Structures are given as structure tokens and as C-alpha cells.
PDB file of C-alpha atoms in Angstrom:
ATOM      1  CA  UNK A  18      13.895  -6.369  -4.761  1.00  0.00           C
ATOM      2  CA  UNK A  19      11.344  -7.316  -2.027  1.00  0.00           C
ATOM      3  CA  UNK A  20       8.531  -8.824  -3.646  1.00  0.00           C
ATOM      4  CA  UNK A  21       4.674  -9.947  -1.846  1.00  0.00           C
ATOM      5  CA  UNK A  22       2.268 -12.150  -3.071  1.00  0.00           C
ATOM      6  CA  UNK A  23      -1.207 -12.352  -2.444  1.00  0.00           C
ATOM      7  CA  UNK A  24      -3.940 -14.167  -2.028  1.00  0.00           C
ATOM      8  CA  UNK A  25      -6.508 -14.836  -3.016  1.00  0.00           C
ATOM      9  CA  UNK A  26      -7.613 -12.454  -5.060  1.00  0.00           C
ATOM     10  CA  UNK A  27     -11.033 -12.462  -3.971  1.00  0.00           C
ATOM     11  CA  UNK A  28     -13.012 -14.252  -1.163  1.00  0.00           C
ATOM     12  CA  UNK A  29     -16.452 -14.547  -0.622  1.00  0.00           C
ATOM     13  CA  UNK A  30     -17.926 -15.271   2.781  1.00  0.00           C
ATOM     14  CA  UNK A  31     -21.555 -15.734   4.582  1.00  0.00           C
ATOM     15  CA  UNK A  32     -22.101 -12.858   7.412  1.00  0.00           C
ATOM     16  CA  UNK A  33     -20.406 -14.901  11.101  1.00  0.00           C
ATOM     17  CA  UNK A  34     -18.239 -17.071   8.897  1.00  0.00           C
ATOM     18  CA  UNK A  35     -14.498 -16.537   8.687  1.00  0.00           C
ATOM     19  CA  UNK A  36     -11.737 -15.420   6.854  1.00  0.00           C
ATOM     20  CA  UNK A  37      -8.151 -15.753   5.870  1.00  0.00           C
ATOM     21  CA  UNK A  38      -5.609 -14.035   3.855  1.00  0.00           C
ATOM     22  CA  UNK A  39      -2.293 -15.359   2.892  1.00  0.00           C
ATOM     23  CA  UNK A  40       0.386 -13.285   2.033  1.00  0.00           C
ATOM     24  CA  UNK A  41       4.526 -13.960   1.353  1.00  0.00           C
ATOM     25  CA  UNK A  42       7.804 -12.232   0.820  1.00  0.00           C
ATOM     26  CA  UNK A  43      10.231 -12.731  -0.854  1.00  0.00           C
ATOM     27  CA  UNK A  44      13.582 -10.606   1.137  1.00  0.00           C
ATOM     28  CA  UNK A  45      13.854 -12.381   4.397  1.00  0.00           C
ATOM     29  CA  UNK A  46      15.206  -8.889   6.659  1.00  0.00           C
ATOM     30  CA  UNK A  47      12.030  -7.840   5.946  1.00  0.00           C
ATOM     31  CA  UNK A  48      10.682  -6.497   9.816  1.00  0.00           C
ATOM     32  CA  UNK A  49       7.416  -4.811   9.761  1.00  0.00           C
ATOM     33  CA  UNK A  50       4.390  -6.030   8.133  1.00  0.00           C
ATOM     34  CA  UNK A  51       0.828  -4.046   7.672  1.00  0.00           C
ATOM     35  CA  UNK A  52      -2.102  -4.362   6.551  1.00  0.00           C
ATOM     36  CA  UNK A  53      -4.455  -1.996   5.016  1.00  0.00           C
ATOM     37  CA  UNK A  54      -8.255  -1.739   4.390  1.00  0.00           C
ATOM     38  CA  UNK A  55      -9.689   0.116   1.225  1.00  0.00           C
ATOM     39  CA  UNK A  56     -13.317   0.659   0.901  1.00  0.00           C
ATOM     40  CA  UNK A  57     -14.251   1.795  -2.151  1.00  0.00           C
ATOM     41  CA  UNK A  58     -13.201   4.964  -3.326  1.00  0.00           C
ATOM     42  CA  UNK A  59     -11.500   5.482  -0.220  1.00  0.00           C
ATOM     43  CA  UNK A  60      -7.950   5.983   1.373  1.00  0.00           C
ATOM     44  CA  UNK A  61      -6.060   2.583   2.716  1.00  0.00           C
ATOM     45  CA  UNK A  62      -7.028   2.703   6.323  1.00  0.00           C
ATOM     46  CA  UNK A  63      -3.861   0.559   9.007  1.00  0.00           C
ATOM     47  CA  UNK A  64      -6.101  -1.830  10.305  1.00  0.00           C
ATOM     48  CA  UNK A  65      -3.154  -4.142  12.135  1.00  0.00           C
ATOM     49  CA  UNK A  66       0.483  -4.494  11.944  1.00  0.00           C
ATOM     50  CA  UNK A  67       3.213  -6.839  13.103  1.00  0.00           C
ATOM     51  CA  UNK A  68       6.460  -7.070  13.572  1.00  0.00           C
ATOM     52  CA  UNK A  69       9.275  -9.870  12.770  1.00  0.00           C
ATOM     53  CA  UNK A  70      10.113 -10.515  17.032  1.00  0.00           C
ATOM     54  CA  UNK A  71       6.495 -11.268  17.181  1.00  0.00           C
ATOM     55  CA  UNK A  72       5.101 -14.328  16.390  1.00  0.00           C
ATOM     56  CA  UNK A  73       0.770 -13.427  16.233  1.00  0.00           C
ATOM     57  CA  UNK A  74      -1.122 -10.206  17.409  1.00  0.00           C
ATOM     58  CA  UNK A  75      -5.418  -9.701  17.560  1.00  0.00           C
ATOM     59  CA  UNK A  76      -6.997  -6.915  17.914  1.00  0.00           C
ATOM     60  CA  UNK A  77     -10.483  -8.046  18.703  1.00  0.00           C
ATOM     61  CA  UNK A  78     -11.901  -9.667  15.609  1.00  0.00           C
ATOM     62  CA  UNK A  79      -8.876  -9.298  13.403  1.00  0.00           C
ATOM     63  CA  UNK A  80      -5.541 -11.065  13.949  1.00  0.00           C
ATOM     64  CA  UNK A  81      -2.401 -11.647  11.995  1.00  0.00           C
ATOM     65  CA  UNK A  82       0.439 -14.461  12.639  1.00  0.00           C
ATOM     66  CA  UNK A  83       3.730 -14.209  10.935  1.00  0.00           C
ATOM     67  CA  UNK A  84       5.610 -17.290  10.195  1.00  0.00           C
ATOM     68  CA  UNK A  85       9.835 -15.916   9.416  1.00  0.00           C
ATOM     69  CA  UNK A  86      10.527 -19.089   8.523  1.00  0.00           C
ATOM     70  CA  UNK A  87       8.258 -19.426   5.920  1.00  0.00           C
ATOM     71  CA  UNK A  88       8.508 -15.943   5.066  1.00  0.00           C
ATOM     72  CA  UNK A  89       4.461 -15.852   5.359  1.00  0.00           C
ATOM     73  CA  UNK A  90       1.881 -13.681   7.224  1.00  0.00           C
ATOM     74  CA  UNK A  91      -1.790 -14.030   7.215  1.00  0.00           C
ATOM     75  CA  UNK A  92      -4.647 -11.957   7.986  1.00  0.00           C
ATOM     76  CA  UNK A  93      -7.804 -13.540   9.951  1.00  0.00           C
ATOM     77  CA  UNK A  94     -10.884 -12.871  10.627  1.00  0.00           C
ATOM     78  CA  UNK A  95     -13.913 -13.960  12.312  1.00  0.00           C
ATOM     79  CA  UNK A  96     -17.399 -13.315  12.870  1.00  0.00           C
ATOM     80  CA  UNK A  97     -17.125 -11.188   9.618  1.00  0.00           C
ATOM     81  CA  UNK A  98     -19.719  -8.722   8.792  1.00  0.00           C
ATOM     82  CA  UNK A  99     -21.294  -6.912   6.052  1.00  0.00           C
ATOM     83  CA  UNK A 100     -18.887  -3.633   6.654  1.00  0.00           C
ATOM     84  CA  UNK A 101     -15.911  -5.960   6.328  1.00  0.00           C
ATOM     85  CA  UNK A 102     -16.526  -5.938   2.798  1.00  0.00           C
ATOM     86  CA  UNK A 103     -13.682  -3.790   1.241  1.00  0.00           C
ATOM     87  CA  UNK A 104      -9.969  -4.310  -0.431  1.00  0.00           C
ATOM     88  CA  UNK A 105      -7.134  -5.875   2.122  1.00  0.00           C
ATOM     89  CA  UNK A 106      -3.797  -5.469   1.383  1.00  0.00           C
ATOM     90  CA  UNK A 107      -0.689  -7.011   2.869  1.00  0.00           C
ATOM     91  CA  UNK A 108       2.641  -5.194   3.024  1.00  0.00           C
ATOM     92  CA  UNK A 109       6.119  -5.623   3.914  1.00  0.00           C
ATOM     93  CA  UNK A 110       9.286  -3.302   5.094  1.00  0.00           C
ATOM     94  CA  UNK A 111      13.044  -4.094   5.209  1.00  0.00           C
ATOM     95  CA  UNK A 112      15.116  -1.853   7.584  1.00  0.00           C
ATOM     96  CA  UNK A 113      16.553   0.878   5.810  1.00  0.00           C
ATOM     97  CA  UNK A 114      14.146   0.900   3.391  1.00  0.00           C
ATOM     98  CA  UNK A 115      11.973   3.401   3.567  1.00  0.00           C
ATOM     99  CA  UNK A 116       8.943   2.350   1.574  1.00  0.00           C
ATOM    100  CA  UNK A 117       5.878  -0.385   2.336  1.00  0.00           C
ATOM    101  CA  UNK A 118       5.526  -2.990  -0.571  1.00  0.00           C
ATOM    102  CA  UNK A 119       2.019  -4.147  -1.168  1.00  0.00           C
ATOM    103  CA  UNK A 120       0.804  -7.236  -2.033  1.00  0.00           C
ATOM    104  CA  UNK A 121      -1.915  -6.893  -4.639  1.00  0.00           C
ATOM    105  CA  UNK A 122      -4.719  -7.434  -2.534  1.00  0.00           C
ATOM    106  CA  UNK A 123      -7.921  -9.317  -1.423  1.00  0.00           C
ATOM    107  CA  UNK A 124     -11.592  -7.916  -2.475  1.00  0.00           C
ATOM    108  CA  UNK A 125     -13.295  -9.103   0.434  1.00  0.00           C
ATOM    109  CA  UNK A 126     -16.945  -9.752  -0.009  1.00  0.00           C
ATOM    110  CA  UNK A 127     -19.237 -10.451   2.966  1.00  0.00           C
ATOM    111  CA  UNK A 128     -22.961 -11.859   1.752  1.00  0.00           C
ATOM    112  CA  UNK A 129     -25.490 -11.558   4.646  1.00  0.00           C
TER     113      UNK A 129
ATOM    114  CA  UNK B  20      -9.286  15.703  13.318  1.00  0.00           C
ATOM    115  CA  UNK B  21      -6.540  16.742  10.531  1.00  0.00           C
ATOM    116  CA  UNK B  22      -5.638  13.747   8.584  1.00  0.00           C
ATOM    117  CA  UNK B  23      -4.154  13.711   4.921  1.00  0.00           C
ATOM    118  CA  UNK B  24      -5.463  15.924   2.738  1.00  0.00           C
ATOM    119  CA  UNK B  25      -4.379  15.645  -1.024  1.00  0.00           C
ATOM    120  CA  UNK B  26      -5.196  17.780  -4.135  1.00  0.00           C
ATOM    121  CA  UNK B  27      -7.016  17.743  -6.448  1.00  0.00           C
ATOM    122  CA  UNK B  28      -9.087  15.109  -5.873  1.00  0.00           C
ATOM    123  CA  UNK B  29      -9.569  14.252  -9.302  1.00  0.00           C
ATOM    124  CA  UNK B  30      -7.095  15.344 -12.627  1.00  0.00           C
ATOM    125  CA  UNK B  31      -8.011  14.481 -16.291  1.00  0.00           C
ATOM    126  CA  UNK B  32      -4.387  15.433 -18.651  1.00  0.00           C
ATOM    127  CA  UNK B  33      -3.987  14.213 -22.077  1.00  0.00           C
ATOM    128  CA  UNK B  34      -0.459  12.693 -23.195  1.00  0.00           C
ATOM    129  CA  UNK B  35       2.501  14.935 -23.027  1.00  0.00           C
ATOM    130  CA  UNK B  36       1.408  17.563 -20.396  1.00  0.00           C
ATOM    131  CA  UNK B  37       2.876  17.833 -17.126  1.00  0.00           C
ATOM    132  CA  UNK B  38       0.545  17.714 -13.665  1.00  0.00           C
ATOM    133  CA  UNK B  39       1.377  18.747 -10.314  1.00  0.00           C
ATOM    134  CA  UNK B  40      -0.194  16.864  -6.993  1.00  0.00           C
ATOM    135  CA  UNK B  41      -0.136  18.504  -3.546  1.00  0.00           C
ATOM    136  CA  UNK B  42      -0.102  16.328   0.069  1.00  0.00           C
ATOM    137  CA  UNK B  43      -0.309  18.138   3.072  1.00  0.00           C
ATOM    138  CA  UNK B  44       1.113  15.640   6.093  1.00  0.00           C
ATOM    139  CA  UNK B  45      -0.485  15.147   9.120  1.00  0.00           C
ATOM    140  CA  UNK B  46       0.234  18.244  11.688  1.00  0.00           C
ATOM    141  CA  UNK B  47       3.407  16.791  13.535  1.00  0.00           C
ATOM    142  CA  UNK B  48       4.462  14.514  11.036  1.00  0.00           C
ATOM    143  CA  UNK B  49       7.734  15.168   8.746  1.00  0.00           C
ATOM    144  CA  UNK B  50       8.246  12.455   6.482  1.00  0.00           C
ATOM    145  CA  UNK B  51       5.891  12.337   3.237  1.00  0.00           C
ATOM    146  CA  UNK B  52       5.459   9.020   0.488  1.00  0.00           C
ATOM    147  CA  UNK B  53       4.324   8.666  -2.688  1.00  0.00           C
ATOM    148  CA  UNK B  54       2.425   5.690  -3.522  1.00  0.00           C
ATOM    149  CA  UNK B  55       1.134   5.265  -7.466  1.00  0.00           C
ATOM    150  CA  UNK B  56      -2.007   2.712  -7.288  1.00  0.00           C
ATOM    151  CA  UNK B  57      -3.086   1.144 -10.732  1.00  0.00           C
ATOM    152  CA  UNK B  58      -6.622   0.132 -10.518  1.00  0.00           C
ATOM    153  CA  UNK B  59      -6.668  -3.455  -9.237  1.00  0.00           C
ATOM    154  CA  UNK B  60      -3.119  -3.466  -7.935  1.00  0.00           C
ATOM    155  CA  UNK B  61      -1.322  -2.672  -4.581  1.00  0.00           C
ATOM    156  CA  UNK B  62       0.326   0.466  -4.381  1.00  0.00           C
ATOM    157  CA  UNK B  63       3.745   1.244  -5.417  1.00  0.00           C
ATOM    158  CA  UNK B  64       6.295   3.269  -3.922  1.00  0.00           C
ATOM    159  CA  UNK B  65       6.927   6.194  -5.916  1.00  0.00           C
ATOM    160  CA  UNK B  66       9.402   8.826  -3.482  1.00  0.00           C
ATOM    161  CA  UNK B  67       9.530   9.282   0.447  1.00  0.00           C
ATOM    162  CA  UNK B  68      10.663  12.476   1.971  1.00  0.00           C
ATOM    163  CA  UNK B  69      11.783  13.354   5.484  1.00  0.00           C
ATOM    164  CA  UNK B  70      12.655  17.010   6.607  1.00  0.00           C
ATOM    165  CA  UNK B  71      13.094  17.810   3.163  1.00  0.00           C
ATOM    166  CA  UNK B  72      14.968  15.677   1.870  1.00  0.00           C
ATOM    167  CA  UNK B  73      14.482  12.544  -0.456  1.00  0.00           C
ATOM    168  CA  UNK B  74      15.182   9.413   1.431  1.00  0.00           C
ATOM    169  CA  UNK B  75      14.315   6.272  -0.685  1.00  0.00           C
ATOM    170  CA  UNK B  76      13.061   6.510  -4.317  1.00  0.00           C
ATOM    171  CA  UNK B  77      10.666   3.367  -5.963  1.00  0.00           C
ATOM    172  CA  UNK B  78      11.555   2.491 -10.079  1.00  0.00           C
ATOM    173  CA  UNK B  79       9.624   4.965 -11.809  1.00  0.00           C
ATOM    174  CA  UNK B  80      11.344   7.441 -14.340  1.00  0.00           C
ATOM    175  CA  UNK B  81      13.127   9.822 -13.820  1.00  0.00           C
ATOM    176  CA  UNK B  82       9.907  12.261 -15.011  1.00  0.00           C
ATOM    177  CA  UNK B  83       8.485  11.791 -11.944  1.00  0.00           C
ATOM    178  CA  UNK B  84       9.699  14.616  -9.605  1.00  0.00           C
ATOM    179  CA  UNK B  85       8.638  15.323  -5.868  1.00  0.00           C
ATOM    180  CA  UNK B  86       9.937  18.110  -3.493  1.00  0.00           C
ATOM    181  CA  UNK B  87       8.840  18.879   0.474  1.00  0.00           C
ATOM    182  CA  UNK B  88       8.943  21.905   1.349  1.00  0.00           C
ATOM    183  CA  UNK B  89       9.590  23.538   5.349  1.00  0.00           C
ATOM    184  CA  UNK B  90       5.741  23.128   6.432  1.00  0.00           C
ATOM    185  CA  UNK B  91       6.744  19.086   5.631  1.00  0.00           C
ATOM    186  CA  UNK B  92       3.655  19.110   2.378  1.00  0.00           C
ATOM    187  CA  UNK B  93       4.789  17.577  -0.915  1.00  0.00           C
ATOM    188  CA  UNK B  94       4.405  17.781  -4.392  1.00  0.00           C
ATOM    189  CA  UNK B  95       4.861  15.115  -6.539  1.00  0.00           C
ATOM    190  CA  UNK B  96       4.890  16.371 -10.214  1.00  0.00           C
ATOM    191  CA  UNK B  97       5.140  14.200 -13.316  1.00  0.00           C
ATOM    192  CA  UNK B  98       6.099  15.584 -16.656  1.00  0.00           C
ATOM    193  CA  UNK B  99       5.702  14.112 -19.901  1.00  0.00           C
ATOM    194  CA  UNK B 100       2.298  12.117 -19.502  1.00  0.00           C
ATOM    195  CA  UNK B 101       2.270   8.833 -21.029  1.00  0.00           C
ATOM    196  CA  UNK B 102      -1.766   6.651 -21.150  1.00  0.00           C
ATOM    197  CA  UNK B 103       0.874   4.400 -18.764  1.00  0.00           C
ATOM    198  CA  UNK B 104       0.516   7.030 -15.996  1.00  0.00           C
ATOM    199  CA  UNK B 105      -3.084   6.905 -15.759  1.00  0.00           C
ATOM    200  CA  UNK B 106      -3.605   5.986 -12.239  1.00  0.00           C
ATOM    201  CA  UNK B 107      -4.779   6.711  -7.975  1.00  0.00           C
ATOM    202  CA  UNK B 108      -1.826   8.942  -6.193  1.00  0.00           C
ATOM    203  CA  UNK B 109      -1.396   8.403  -2.801  1.00  0.00           C
ATOM    204  CA  UNK B 110       0.096  10.080  -0.367  1.00  0.00           C
ATOM    205  CA  UNK B 111       1.262   8.541   2.789  1.00  0.00           C
ATOM    206  CA  UNK B 112       2.554  10.533   6.294  1.00  0.00           C
ATOM    207  CA  UNK B 113       4.531   9.620   9.277  1.00  0.00           C
ATOM    208  CA  UNK B 114       6.269  10.851  11.858  1.00  0.00           C
ATOM    209  CA  UNK B 115      10.227   9.779  10.542  1.00  0.00           C
ATOM    210  CA  UNK B 116       9.416   7.002   7.735  1.00  0.00           C
ATOM    211  CA  UNK B 117      11.908   4.753   9.284  1.00  0.00           C
ATOM    212  CA  UNK B 118      11.922   1.483  10.776  1.00  0.00           C
ATOM    213  CA  UNK B 119       8.884  -0.532  12.140  1.00  0.00           C
ATOM    214  CA  UNK B 120       6.067   1.016  13.480  1.00  0.00           C
ATOM    215  CA  UNK B 121       6.872   3.482  11.966  1.00  0.00           C
ATOM    216  CA  UNK B 122       2.738   3.795  10.447  1.00  0.00           C
ATOM    217  CA  UNK B 123       2.030   5.751   7.746  1.00  0.00           C
ATOM    218  CA  UNK B 124      -1.952   6.948   7.065  1.00  0.00           C
ATOM    219  CA  UNK B 125      -3.051   7.649   3.164  1.00  0.00           C
ATOM    220  CA  UNK B 126      -4.339  10.593   2.115  1.00  0.00           C
ATOM    221  CA  UNK B 127      -7.840   9.461   0.104  1.00  0.00           C
ATOM    222  CA  UNK B 128      -5.832  10.724  -3.552  1.00  0.00           C
ATOM    223  CA  UNK B 129      -5.740  12.308  -6.066  1.00  0.00           C
ATOM    224  CA  UNK B 130      -7.070   9.775  -9.798  1.00  0.00           C
ATOM    225  CA  UNK B 131      -5.441  11.375 -12.722  1.00  0.00           C
ATOM    226  CA  UNK B 132      -6.548  10.177 -15.793  1.00  0.00           C
ATOM    227  CA  UNK B 133      -4.553  10.715 -18.787  1.00  0.00           C
ATOM    228  CA  UNK B 134      -6.632  10.370 -22.550  1.00  0.00           C
TER     229      UNK B 134
END
């Protein structure tokens, strides 16, 4: 089945710096890649997603890139702020398989 | 704006007991998925239901079962609880539960502790 690996597991940056989180997936048939943010004690919330027919997507300070050949995708957060501190999860889904396969998460800490 | 609601928020059970968790999807959503999130890990897929039928099942034992009701709410049942079942159980709703872009919206979860 699909396997998603995510790294780093923890990331500490200074406010205003950029943060990059990387994920790799195993099944080349995967065609949908969402990113969720989960603050302590709260529900995972979708922050951005990308489909396999697109190489890059941007939403204000957040961007996601996808390399289908290498089977990896990355989350980029620019001008980080303390409120960006949370655990971020990448996920992938395969057509016809009605499930998201999640990475193990990255705990991002933005130091003021 | 009513999001995905789950009940109860917390549960404490002992080994061997049975538990039922409940989920109400966003109005208009017909698909409900259940995930188990063990501390420090990403959510793992358990089940998906669409229009009251099971449409997907993850790699979980038969002790786990679920159902979806005519109003699209759902219950997850776990029998013969083990210590390893302690986790946050997340429910996610989506319009149809299929295909890229059918966004899954998560509830806040039920934290189950098995003693």
C-alpha cells in the first residue's frame, strides 16, 4: 500500500525565516496531496493541497511543490510567524482508494 | 458555522470493554471517514462510509466496526479494547469521499484512554 515519509520531525526557525517540510510517497498512482496543520489539542485543518497535474501552488505565505518523477512534495512557509507554530502533516491519496495516507508529522516551532 | 462534531470528547475505558464513538458531518456532506491518531504519529485510516455503505477499510482488526445512518452521522465501535487502542479518534467528512479535491474536514476528535 501507499507509504508517506515526512521530514524533519521537528523544525525550529526564527520569526521571519522560511520553513520547508518535505514528504515522499511510494505509489506513483497518487494524485492528490493535501497538507494539514494541527495545533495542540485542535483538529487538523487543511492549509493547502495540490493535484498531480500541477507542479506548484501558492497561497499567500504558503506554497507547495510537487515532483512526480521523484515522488516527493514539499511545503514552503515564508515569513514565518509565531502563530505558524504547530504540527504539520502531509498526506497522499490514490485514485479509487478512499483514504488519505498521512506522514508522521513535523513539529514546527517559530521563535519570536 | 457547524463543522464536524464528535462525541464524547474524552473517554476512559478498561481493557476488554467496548466503546462507541459518534460523529456528525458537515451539513450536506454524505461521506464520513474515521482515522486513529496515536500520540506523535499521523492519522491512520480506519473506515470510510458514503451513503450508508462502507467504501473503504484500513488495516485494522475486526474488533473495529462502523456504520452510517440515514442522516449521514456515523458511529465507530471498538470491541475488546486493548491498551494499544488508546489514541485520538478523528472523524472527517467530505462531500463524496472520492477523488482529488474532495476535501476532508476533520472534527476535534475523541480521546480514548484504555487502562
